[in-house]
Short mmCIF file of C-alpha atoms and ligand atoms in Angstrom, two decimals:
data_model
loop_
_atom_site.label_atom_id
_atom_site.label_comp_id
_atom_site.label_asym_id
_atom_site.label_seq_id
_atom_site.Cartn_x
_atom_site.Cartn_y
_atom_site.Cartn_z
CA MET A 18 -7.38 -21.42 -25.63
CA TYR A 19 -9.43 -18.23 -25.26
CA LYS A 20 -13.13 -18.67 -24.74
CA ILE A 21 -15.76 -16.51 -26.40
CA LEU A 22 -19.49 -16.33 -25.74
CA LEU A 23 -21.39 -15.44 -28.90
CA VAL A 24 -24.85 -13.96 -28.38
CA GLU A 25 -26.94 -13.44 -31.50
CA ASP A 26 -30.60 -14.11 -32.23
CA ASP A 27 -30.17 -14.58 -35.94
CA ARG A 28 -29.35 -18.28 -36.28
CA ASN A 29 -27.49 -17.99 -39.59
CA THR A 30 -25.24 -15.22 -38.32
CA LEU A 31 -24.71 -17.12 -35.07
CA GLU A 32 -23.61 -20.32 -36.82
CA GLY A 33 -21.51 -18.46 -39.40
CA LEU A 34 -19.60 -16.40 -36.83
CA ALA A 35 -19.13 -19.39 -34.55
CA GLU A 36 -17.52 -21.34 -37.37
CA ILE A 37 -15.14 -18.51 -38.27
CA LEU A 38 -14.06 -17.99 -34.66
CA ASN A 39 -13.57 -21.73 -34.23
CA GLN A 40 -11.31 -21.80 -37.24
CA GLU A 41 -9.32 -18.96 -35.72
CA GLY A 42 -8.64 -21.14 -32.71
CA TYR A 43 -11.16 -19.73 -30.23
CA GLU A 44 -13.43 -21.88 -28.14
CA VAL A 45 -16.95 -20.66 -28.85
CA VAL A 46 -20.16 -21.05 -26.85
CA LYS A 47 -23.38 -19.94 -28.56
CA ALA A 48 -26.41 -18.25 -27.04
CA ILE A 49 -29.55 -17.27 -28.92
CA ASP A 50 -30.91 -14.68 -26.47
CA GLY A 51 -30.11 -12.74 -23.31
CA ASN A 52 -31.40 -15.32 -20.87
CA SER A 53 -29.43 -18.21 -22.27
CA ALA A 54 -26.36 -15.94 -22.40
CA VAL A 55 -26.69 -15.19 -18.69
CA LYS A 56 -27.06 -18.91 -17.98
CA GLU A 57 -23.79 -19.60 -19.80
CA ILE A 58 -22.04 -16.76 -18.00
CA LYS A 59 -23.06 -18.20 -14.66
CA SER A 60 -21.76 -21.63 -15.54
CA SER A 61 -18.29 -20.90 -16.92
CA PRO A 62 -15.75 -18.09 -17.34
CA PHE A 63 -15.19 -16.31 -20.66
CA ASN A 64 -12.44 -14.10 -21.99
CA LEU A 65 -14.79 -12.23 -24.22
CA ILE A 66 -18.48 -11.82 -25.02
CA LEU A 67 -19.55 -10.82 -28.49
CA THR A 68 -23.17 -9.80 -28.29
CA ASP A 69 -25.82 -8.30 -30.49
CA LEU A 70 -27.11 -5.04 -29.08
CA LEU A 71 -30.74 -5.94 -29.78
CA LEU A 72 -31.87 -9.29 -28.45
CA PRO A 73 -35.42 -10.65 -28.25
CA ASP A 74 -35.62 -10.64 -24.44
CA PHE A 75 -33.26 -7.88 -23.33
CA ASP A 76 -30.48 -5.83 -24.77
CA GLY A 77 -26.76 -6.40 -25.05
CA ILE A 78 -25.95 -3.80 -22.42
CA GLU A 79 -27.87 -5.77 -19.86
CA VAL A 80 -25.95 -8.89 -20.88
CA ALA A 81 -22.78 -6.89 -20.27
CA GLN A 82 -23.90 -5.73 -16.85
CA GLN A 83 -24.92 -9.21 -15.78
CA ALA A 84 -21.62 -10.54 -17.06
CA TRP A 85 -19.51 -8.06 -15.12
CA LYS A 86 -21.30 -9.02 -11.93
CA GLU A 87 -20.01 -12.56 -12.39
CA GLN A 88 -16.74 -12.00 -14.21
CA SER A 89 -15.20 -8.60 -13.73
CA GLU A 90 -12.41 -9.13 -16.27
CA VAL A 91 -14.55 -10.22 -19.21
CA MET A 92 -14.22 -8.06 -22.35
CA ILE A 93 -17.36 -7.16 -24.24
CA ILE A 94 -17.81 -6.29 -27.89
CA MET A 95 -21.20 -5.20 -29.19
CA ILE A 96 -22.65 -5.80 -32.63
CA THR A 97 -25.16 -3.19 -33.75
CA ALA A 98 -27.38 -2.71 -36.72
CA PHE A 99 -26.49 0.19 -38.93
CA GLY A 100 -28.25 3.24 -37.50
CA SER A 101 -28.01 2.40 -33.82
CA VAL A 102 -24.49 3.68 -33.46
CA LYS A 103 -25.72 6.14 -30.85
CA HIS A 104 -26.69 3.29 -28.54
CA ALA A 105 -23.34 1.70 -29.14
CA VAL A 106 -21.51 4.88 -28.23
CA ASN A 107 -23.53 4.94 -25.05
CA ALA A 108 -22.52 1.39 -24.38
CA MET A 109 -18.87 2.32 -24.80
CA LYS A 110 -19.29 4.81 -21.99
CA GLN A 111 -20.48 2.01 -19.77
CA GLY A 112 -17.33 0.07 -20.34
CA ILE A 113 -17.79 -2.18 -23.34
CA TYR A 114 -14.56 -2.51 -25.24
CA ASP A 115 -15.74 -1.76 -28.76
CA TYR A 116 -18.62 -2.12 -31.21
CA LEU A 117 -18.98 -3.28 -34.78
CA THR A 118 -21.78 -2.42 -37.20
CA LYS A 119 -23.60 -4.89 -39.37
CA PRO A 120 -22.80 -6.17 -41.92
CA ILE A 121 -19.78 -7.40 -40.04
CA ASP A 122 -16.40 -7.06 -41.66
CA ILE A 123 -14.71 -10.30 -40.62
CA ASP A 124 -11.16 -8.95 -40.76
CA GLU A 125 -12.13 -6.05 -38.53
CA LEU A 126 -13.93 -8.39 -36.16
CA LEU A 127 -10.88 -10.61 -35.75
CA ILE A 128 -8.60 -7.65 -35.12
CA VAL A 129 -10.92 -6.17 -32.52
CA ILE A 130 -11.23 -9.52 -30.75
CA SER A 131 -7.51 -10.10 -30.61
CA LYS A 132 -6.87 -6.57 -29.36
CA ALA A 133 -9.52 -6.92 -26.68
CA ILE A 134 -8.01 -10.17 -25.47
CA ASN A 135 -4.55 -8.64 -25.49
CA GLU A 136 -5.73 -5.75 -23.41
CA GLN A 137 -7.45 -8.12 -21.02
CA GLN A 138 -4.28 -10.15 -20.57
CA LEU A 139 -2.38 -6.94 -19.86
CA ARG A 140 -4.92 -5.92 -17.26
CA ILE A 141 -4.74 -9.31 -15.63
CA GLU A 142 -0.97 -9.13 -15.54
CA ASN A 143 -1.22 -5.70 -14.11
CA ILE A 144 -3.51 -6.83 -11.35
CA SER A 145 -1.28 -9.72 -10.39
CA LEU A 146 1.71 -7.43 -10.55
CA LYS A 147 -0.09 -5.01 -8.27
CA ASP A 148 -0.67 -7.76 -5.74
CA LYS A 149 2.95 -8.78 -5.86
CA ILE A 150 4.18 -5.27 -5.47
CA LYS A 151 1.82 -4.49 -2.63
CA SER A 152 3.48 -7.10 -0.52
CA LYS A 153 6.92 -6.16 -1.76
CA TYR A 154 6.98 -2.41 -1.31
CA HIS A 155 5.93 -1.84 2.26
CA TYR A 156 9.03 0.25 2.49
CA ASP A 157 10.54 -2.39 4.71
CA ASN A 158 11.67 -4.15 1.57
CA ILE A 159 13.46 -1.04 0.48
CA ILE A 160 16.66 -0.96 2.43
CA GLY A 161 18.09 2.34 3.52
CA ASN A 162 19.54 2.90 6.95
CA SER A 163 21.88 5.62 5.83
CA GLY A 164 21.00 9.20 6.59
CA LYS A 165 20.75 9.90 2.88
CA MET A 166 18.18 7.18 2.28
CA GLN A 167 16.26 8.15 5.40
CA GLU A 168 15.88 11.59 3.89
CA VAL A 169 14.54 9.99 0.71
CA PHE A 170 11.98 7.93 2.65
CA HIS A 171 10.93 10.95 4.61
CA LYS A 172 10.29 12.85 1.42
CA VAL A 173 8.41 9.94 -0.14
CA ASN A 174 6.20 9.82 2.93
CA LYS A 175 5.46 13.49 2.75
CA ILE A 176 4.56 13.59 -0.92
CA ALA A 177 2.82 10.26 -1.49
CA ASN A 178 -0.57 11.75 -0.73
CA SER A 179 -0.25 14.68 -3.08
CA ASP A 180 -0.67 14.75 -6.84
CA ALA A 181 2.49 16.70 -7.47
CA THR A 182 4.83 15.66 -10.25
CA VAL A 183 7.99 13.92 -9.03
CA LEU A 184 11.36 13.83 -10.75
CA LEU A 185 13.64 11.02 -9.61
CA ARG A 186 17.32 11.55 -10.28
CA GLY A 187 20.22 9.24 -9.70
CA ASP A 188 22.66 6.92 -11.41
CA SER A 189 21.74 3.61 -12.90
CA GLY A 190 20.76 0.99 -10.34
CA THR A 191 20.24 3.37 -7.43
CA GLY A 192 16.56 2.44 -7.02
CA LYS A 193 14.60 5.04 -8.97
CA GLU A 194 12.04 2.56 -10.23
CA LEU A 195 11.64 1.07 -6.78
CA ILE A 196 10.96 4.48 -5.26
CA ALA A 197 8.53 5.38 -8.05
CA ARG A 198 6.50 2.29 -7.18
CA ALA A 199 6.71 3.01 -3.48
CA ILE A 200 5.21 6.44 -4.12
CA HIS A 201 2.34 5.02 -6.16
CA TYR A 202 1.54 2.12 -3.82
CA ASN A 203 1.56 4.40 -0.81
CA SER A 204 -0.68 6.97 -2.43
CA PRO A 205 -4.49 7.16 -2.58
CA ARG A 206 -4.10 6.08 -6.23
CA LYS A 207 -2.78 2.66 -5.28
CA ASN A 208 -5.81 0.75 -6.48
CA LYS A 209 -5.67 2.32 -9.92
CA ASN A 210 -3.16 1.57 -12.65
CA MET A 211 0.47 2.44 -12.51
CA MET A 212 1.69 2.50 -16.10
CA GLU A 213 5.42 2.37 -16.68
CA ILE A 214 7.15 3.35 -19.87
CA ASP A 215 10.84 3.45 -20.68
CA CYS A 216 11.11 6.41 -23.03
CA SER A 217 14.53 5.32 -24.27
CA SER A 218 13.51 1.87 -25.40
CA ILE A 219 10.71 2.88 -27.75
CA PRO A 220 11.47 4.30 -31.20
CA GLU A 221 10.83 8.02 -31.29
CA THR A 222 8.09 7.68 -33.90
CA LEU A 223 6.07 5.28 -31.75
CA LEU A 224 6.58 6.92 -28.39
CA GLU A 225 4.01 9.65 -28.91
CA SER A 226 1.33 7.15 -29.82
CA GLU A 227 2.33 4.82 -26.95
CA LEU A 228 1.92 7.69 -24.52
CA PHE A 229 -1.09 9.48 -25.92
CA GLY A 230 -2.73 6.87 -28.18
CA HIS A 231 -3.79 7.37 -31.77
CA GLU A 232 -6.91 7.64 -33.86
CA LYS A 233 -7.82 5.12 -36.51
CA GLY A 234 -6.05 5.92 -39.78
CA SER A 235 -3.73 8.53 -38.26
CA PHE A 236 -0.73 6.81 -39.85
CA THR A 237 0.01 3.75 -41.95
CA GLY A 238 -0.68 0.77 -39.78
CA ALA A 239 -3.09 2.59 -37.45
CA HIS A 240 -6.02 0.35 -38.31
CA LYS A 241 -7.87 1.09 -35.11
CA MET A 242 -8.03 3.70 -32.44
CA MET A 243 -5.59 2.86 -29.66
CA LYS A 244 -5.56 4.28 -26.16
CA GLY A 245 -2.23 5.49 -24.87
CA LYS A 246 -0.64 4.93 -21.48
CA PHE A 247 -1.94 8.26 -20.17
CA GLU A 248 -5.52 7.21 -20.85
CA ILE A 249 -5.06 3.76 -19.34
CA ALA A 250 -3.48 5.32 -16.25
CA ASP A 251 -6.50 7.57 -15.63
CA GLY A 252 -6.99 7.89 -11.87
CA GLY A 253 -3.55 6.38 -11.28
CA THR A 254 0.08 7.11 -11.96
CA ILE A 255 2.33 7.12 -14.99
CA PHE A 256 6.02 6.42 -14.54
CA LEU A 257 8.07 7.96 -17.34
CA ASP A 258 11.48 6.37 -17.13
CA GLU A 259 14.53 7.84 -18.90
CA ILE A 260 12.71 11.12 -19.42
CA GLY A 261 15.91 12.69 -20.77
CA GLU A 262 15.42 10.77 -24.00
CA LEU A 263 12.39 12.58 -25.44
CA SER A 264 12.24 14.02 -28.94
CA SER A 265 11.29 17.68 -29.14
CA SER A 266 7.77 16.95 -30.37
CA VAL A 267 7.04 14.60 -27.46
CA GLN A 268 8.55 17.19 -25.10
CA VAL A 269 6.00 19.73 -26.35
CA LYS A 270 3.13 17.33 -25.95
CA LEU A 271 4.16 16.29 -22.46
CA LEU A 272 4.58 19.92 -21.44
CA ARG A 273 1.05 20.65 -22.64
CA PHE A 274 -0.29 17.74 -20.66
CA LEU A 275 1.45 18.91 -17.51
CA GLN A 276 0.03 22.39 -17.96
CA GLU A 277 -3.50 21.54 -19.00
CA LYS A 278 -4.04 17.93 -17.89
CA ARG A 279 -5.37 17.10 -21.33
CA PHE A 280 -4.06 15.98 -24.70
CA ASN A 281 -5.23 14.67 -28.02
CA ARG A 282 -4.47 11.31 -29.50
CA VAL A 283 -2.10 11.23 -32.46
CA GLY A 284 -4.19 12.23 -35.48
CA GLY A 285 -7.05 13.45 -33.31
CA THR A 286 -8.41 16.90 -32.59
CA LYS A 287 -10.62 16.08 -29.61
CA PHE A 288 -9.12 16.87 -26.21
CA ILE A 289 -9.07 14.08 -23.69
CA SER A 290 -8.80 14.98 -20.02
CA VAL A 291 -7.36 12.53 -17.56
CA ASP A 292 -6.37 12.57 -13.92
CA VAL A 293 -2.88 11.11 -13.89
CA ARG A 294 0.00 11.67 -11.55
CA VAL A 295 3.34 11.87 -13.31
CA ILE A 296 6.53 10.41 -11.86
CA ALA A 297 9.55 10.83 -14.09
CA ALA A 298 13.06 9.47 -13.75
CA THR A 299 16.37 10.07 -15.40
CA ASN A 300 20.07 9.61 -14.92
CA ALA A 301 20.83 12.14 -17.62
CA ASN A 302 22.11 15.61 -16.86
CA LEU A 303 19.02 17.57 -17.86
CA GLU A 304 20.58 20.91 -16.95
CA GLU A 305 23.34 20.28 -19.44
CA LYS A 306 20.87 19.18 -22.08
CA ILE A 307 19.01 22.45 -21.57
CA LYS A 308 22.21 24.37 -22.11
CA ASP A 309 22.81 22.42 -25.29
CA LYS A 310 19.25 23.20 -26.41
CA LEU A 311 18.34 19.52 -26.40
CA TYR A 312 15.78 19.87 -23.63
CA ARG A 313 13.05 22.39 -23.01
CA GLU A 314 13.59 24.43 -19.91
CA ASP A 315 9.86 24.95 -19.37
CA LEU A 316 9.31 21.19 -19.42
CA TYR A 317 12.13 20.73 -16.95
CA TYR A 318 10.46 23.10 -14.47
CA ARG A 319 7.12 21.35 -14.85
CA LEU A 320 8.74 17.98 -14.18
CA ASN A 321 10.99 19.11 -11.40
CA VAL A 322 8.21 20.10 -8.98
CA ILE A 323 9.41 17.59 -6.40
CA PRO A 324 12.94 16.43 -7.10
CA ILE A 325 14.16 13.33 -5.29
CA PHE A 326 17.79 12.45 -5.60
CA LEU A 327 18.97 8.88 -5.08
CA PRO A 328 22.61 8.84 -4.00
CA ALA A 329 25.14 6.41 -5.46
CA LEU A 330 25.79 3.39 -3.27
CA LYS A 331 29.39 4.40 -2.64
CA GLU A 332 28.05 7.58 -1.04
CA ARG A 333 25.99 5.63 1.46
CA ARG A 334 28.25 2.82 2.48
CA ASP A 335 26.18 2.27 5.65
CA ASP A 336 23.59 0.65 3.43
CA ILE A 337 25.94 -1.98 2.03
CA GLY A 338 25.71 -4.29 5.07
CA PRO A 339 21.91 -4.27 5.35
CA LEU A 340 21.57 -4.64 1.58
CA LEU A 341 23.90 -7.65 1.63
CA GLU A 342 21.82 -9.25 4.31
CA HIS A 343 18.60 -8.49 2.48
CA PHE A 344 19.80 -9.99 -0.82
CA LEU A 345 21.40 -12.96 0.93
CA LYS A 346 18.05 -13.85 2.46
CA LYS A 347 16.19 -13.21 -0.73
CA PHE A 348 18.40 -15.33 -2.97
CA SER A 349 18.96 -18.11 -0.46
CA LEU A 350 15.22 -18.52 -0.27
CA LYS A 351 14.81 -18.30 -4.02
CA ASN A 352 17.54 -20.85 -4.70
CA LYS A 353 16.60 -23.06 -1.75
CA LYS A 354 20.07 -22.71 -0.27
CA ASN A 355 20.98 -22.32 3.34
CA ILE A 356 23.41 -19.44 3.32
CA ASN A 357 23.36 -17.43 6.48
CA GLY A 358 26.26 -15.04 6.31
CA ILE A 359 29.32 -13.65 4.73
CA ASN A 360 32.86 -13.90 6.15
CA SER A 361 34.73 -10.82 7.26
CA GLU A 362 37.13 -10.82 4.35
CA ALA A 363 34.34 -10.91 1.76
CA LEU A 364 32.44 -8.30 3.71
CA ALA A 365 35.46 -6.02 3.67
CA ILE A 366 35.75 -6.40 -0.11
CA CYS A 367 32.11 -5.40 -0.47
CA HIS A 368 32.58 -2.39 1.76
CA GLU A 369 35.59 -1.15 -0.17
CA TYR A 370 34.39 -1.81 -3.67
CA HIS A 371 33.16 1.27 -5.57
CA TRP A 372 29.95 -0.27 -6.96
CA PRO A 373 29.65 1.61 -10.26
CA GLY A 374 26.40 -0.24 -10.95
CA ASN A 375 25.04 0.63 -7.49
CA VAL A 376 22.39 -1.52 -5.81
CA ARG A 377 21.68 -3.45 -9.01
CA GLU A 378 25.30 -4.52 -9.23
CA LEU A 379 25.32 -5.57 -5.59
CA GLU A 380 22.12 -7.52 -6.09
CA ASN A 381 23.58 -9.33 -9.11
CA ALA A 382 26.83 -10.06 -7.31
CA ILE A 383 25.01 -11.62 -4.37
CA GLU A 384 22.67 -13.61 -6.55
CA ASN A 385 25.67 -15.05 -8.38
CA ALA A 386 27.51 -15.76 -5.17
CA VAL A 387 24.54 -17.52 -3.62
CA VAL A 388 24.10 -19.70 -6.67
CA LEU A 389 27.78 -20.65 -6.76
CA ALA A 390 28.59 -20.99 -3.06
CA ASP A 391 29.25 -24.47 -1.68
CA ASP A 392 29.37 -23.37 1.93
CA SER A 393 26.84 -21.72 4.22
CA ILE A 394 29.02 -18.61 4.52
CA LEU A 395 29.99 -16.50 1.50
CA LYS A 396 33.71 -16.13 0.95
CA PRO A 397 35.73 -13.82 -1.31
CA GLU A 398 36.01 -16.47 -3.99
CA ASP A 399 32.23 -16.58 -4.28
CA LEU A 400 32.16 -12.92 -5.22
CA PRO A 401 32.68 -11.91 -8.83
CA PHE A 402 36.30 -12.20 -9.76
CA TYR A 403 36.74 -8.52 -10.64
CA MET A 404 35.86 -7.53 -7.07
CA ASN A 405 38.76 -9.52 -5.69
CA VAL A 406 41.56 -7.96 -7.64
CA LYS A 407 42.97 -4.54 -7.91
CA LYS A 408 43.18 -3.82 -11.58
CA GLN A 409 46.81 -2.73 -11.53
CA ASP A 410 47.78 -6.11 -10.06
CA LEU A 411 46.38 -7.89 -12.99
CA LYS A 412 48.29 -8.97 -16.04
CA PHE A 413 46.14 -9.68 -19.01
CA LYS A 414 47.75 -13.07 -19.58
CA ASP A 415 46.76 -14.06 -16.04
CA LEU A 416 43.18 -13.96 -17.06
CA ASN A 417 43.35 -17.45 -18.48
CA LYS A 418 43.26 -18.98 -15.05
CA GLU A 419 40.56 -16.87 -13.57
CA VAL A 420 38.14 -16.01 -16.29
CA GLY A 421 38.05 -19.09 -18.41
CA SER A 422 40.36 -19.64 -21.30
CA ASP A 423 37.92 -19.19 -24.12
CA TYR A 424 38.24 -16.14 -26.28
CA GLN A 425 34.69 -14.91 -25.63
CA SER A 426 34.95 -14.77 -21.84
CA GLN A 427 38.26 -12.95 -22.00
CA ILE A 428 36.89 -10.38 -24.41
CA GLU A 429 33.89 -9.91 -22.15
CA TYR A 430 36.09 -9.56 -19.13
CA ALA A 431 38.21 -6.94 -20.84
CA GLU A 432 35.14 -5.05 -22.01
CA ARG A 433 33.73 -5.04 -18.53
CA MET A 434 36.95 -3.63 -17.11
CA ILE A 435 36.96 -0.84 -19.70
CA LEU A 436 33.35 0.03 -18.96
CA MET A 437 33.95 0.04 -15.24
CA ASP A 438 36.94 2.31 -15.62
CA ALA A 439 34.98 4.78 -17.70
CA LEU A 440 32.11 4.71 -15.21
CA LYS A 441 34.45 5.21 -12.32
CA GLU A 442 36.07 8.21 -13.96
CA THR A 443 32.73 9.81 -14.76
CA ASN A 444 31.26 9.08 -11.34
CA GLY A 445 28.86 6.59 -12.78
CA ASN A 446 27.42 8.99 -15.35
CA LYS A 447 26.56 6.74 -18.28
CA THR A 448 26.14 9.54 -20.78
CA HIS A 449 29.60 10.88 -20.05
CA ALA A 450 31.13 7.42 -19.99
CA ALA A 451 29.53 6.65 -23.36
CA ASN A 452 30.94 9.88 -24.78
CA GLN A 453 34.34 9.03 -23.46
CA LEU A 454 34.27 5.61 -25.08
CA GLY A 455 32.72 6.92 -28.25
CA PHE A 456 29.44 5.11 -28.41
CA SER A 457 25.80 6.00 -28.00
CA ILE A 458 24.00 6.07 -24.68
CA ARG A 459 21.78 3.28 -25.98
CA THR A 460 24.79 1.02 -26.61
CA MET A 461 26.12 2.01 -23.21
CA ARG A 462 22.88 1.06 -21.57
CA ASN A 463 22.79 -2.32 -23.31
CA LYS A 464 26.34 -3.08 -22.31
CA THR A 465 25.95 -2.03 -18.68
CA ARG A 466 22.78 -4.13 -18.44
CA LYS A 467 24.64 -7.09 -19.88
CA TYR A 468 27.33 -6.82 -17.24
CA GLY A 469 25.06 -5.79 -14.40
CA LEU A 470 26.85 -2.47 -13.95
N1 ATP B 23 17.14 0.52 -1.40
C1 ATP B 23 16.96 -0.66 -2.01
N2 ATP B 23 16.58 -1.75 -1.31
C2 ATP B 23 16.41 -2.94 -1.90
N3 ATP B 23 16.58 -3.15 -3.22
C3 ATP B 23 16.95 -2.12 -3.97
C4 ATP B 23 17.15 -0.82 -3.42
N4 ATP B 23 17.51 0.03 -4.41
C5 ATP B 23 17.53 -0.71 -5.54
N5 ATP B 23 17.19 -1.99 -5.30
C6 ATP B 23 17.13 -3.08 -6.30
O1 ATP B 23 18.17 -2.83 -7.25
C7 ATP B 23 17.71 -3.03 -8.58
C8 ATP B 23 17.84 -1.74 -9.36
O2 ATP B 23 16.90 -0.78 -8.90
P1 ATP B 23 16.01 0.12 -9.88
O3 ATP B 23 15.61 -0.67 -11.08
O4 ATP B 23 14.94 0.76 -9.09
O5 ATP B 23 17.12 1.18 -10.30
P2 ATP B 23 17.03 2.42 -11.31
O6 ATP B 23 17.56 3.60 -10.58
O7 ATP B 23 15.67 2.51 -11.88
O8 ATP B 23 18.11 2.00 -12.43
P3 ATP B 23 18.19 2.41 -14.01
O9 ATP B 23 18.52 3.87 -14.06
O10 ATP B 23 19.30 1.56 -14.51
O11 ATP B 23 16.87 2.07 -14.59
C9 ATP B 23 16.30 -3.53 -8.47
O12 ATP B 23 16.28 -4.93 -8.54
C10 ATP B 23 15.84 -3.05 -7.10
O13 ATP B 23 14.86 -3.91 -6.58
MG1 MG B 24 15.01 2.28 -13.88
#
């Protein structure tokens, strides 16, 4: 249950609001002036403080400042009398989340409160994620002994300190996201936000507002101003994944940001300047898209300031062994199993396999194997079935024995084989493979995720 501190010197308003918030399922603590508010803050944690700007002893801003000393994550909403909006705007600059003018519109109040708490939960998640990642991405958790990966690390080292835009290229599962995080967490921006957004998973119409925010009333459903990812990432980094999937209007807006470091929210005219480093990633062939007039060339040049190419796993087979070891340790620990190696036959299969899904596929294969293994050494039969057989040796009717006799698992097996074939023929290029099979890149992505390709 979320806990709210309500600070208001007018007793009727205080009781009335407390009752409404209680009914909405919040736990409410009441305070009649600044001093008693501070006392409450010192004695227990709150998610949110809703305070009058003008209190008999001191003002709401001071309550906010005292509160942040004790509880840095607490969200603050100010209530002001009509006419003191100027003060409220000032308070916003100091970090309060929002303000409401009297007389209070209850619907608006409830929306603002729930948004504030949502944002707080996101921040908290982000902080804990940051902690996790800090320990995880000391490079030594990114495996890459091959010359090709060493070159990547070298480049990451060289550019982490700069603000230059980075474009990560490489097939699905090669580690683009991992490298993006390594850049951020090894840069001077590491203590600020890293916002990640998958441009292909958000409907075109919402993407612009997700990225740049929107003003209240800018479209149906925009009941309140909302900050976009660029604003939240101020001082930090934004990771734009699947950058090949932008509509032309978002391409224009992103280009403008890269040129001028400022933008306006959807429906707004005011320019907002932020200091954000952009890291973009794609496995699409942008050069081809430019030729087909689907992608702006000028945007491409702005994004491609520092290109980093992540090679397919089959082009750096030296990494397979160390990656196997890494994932074996990781999943043995996670599953509380004592698996300390892989036999030579299984190792040979892994070395020969073409890994169309790259490191992600290898990671999935090892996780599965670790879960299923009965012995302390992995054997070929612990590896996914499709790795053990050459496709031409396989008769479809044989599947019964190996895959499970139910219709669904056989269909899935067959689908996986078809996908793998198409990926193999197109060198792992999902867009081309999707074209070949006659479905959209989105469908392709869903299917390859499903099968860990
Ligand atoms: N060099 C590496 N060392 C250790 N783990 C790795 C490495 N490269 C990738 N991985 C792991 O493989 C998985 C896939 O990596 P990641 O998500 O970064 O790939 P991606 O290139 O962003 O793929 P996609 O294009 O499908 O989004 C992740 O779980 C990641 O932790
Ligand atoms: Mg990715």
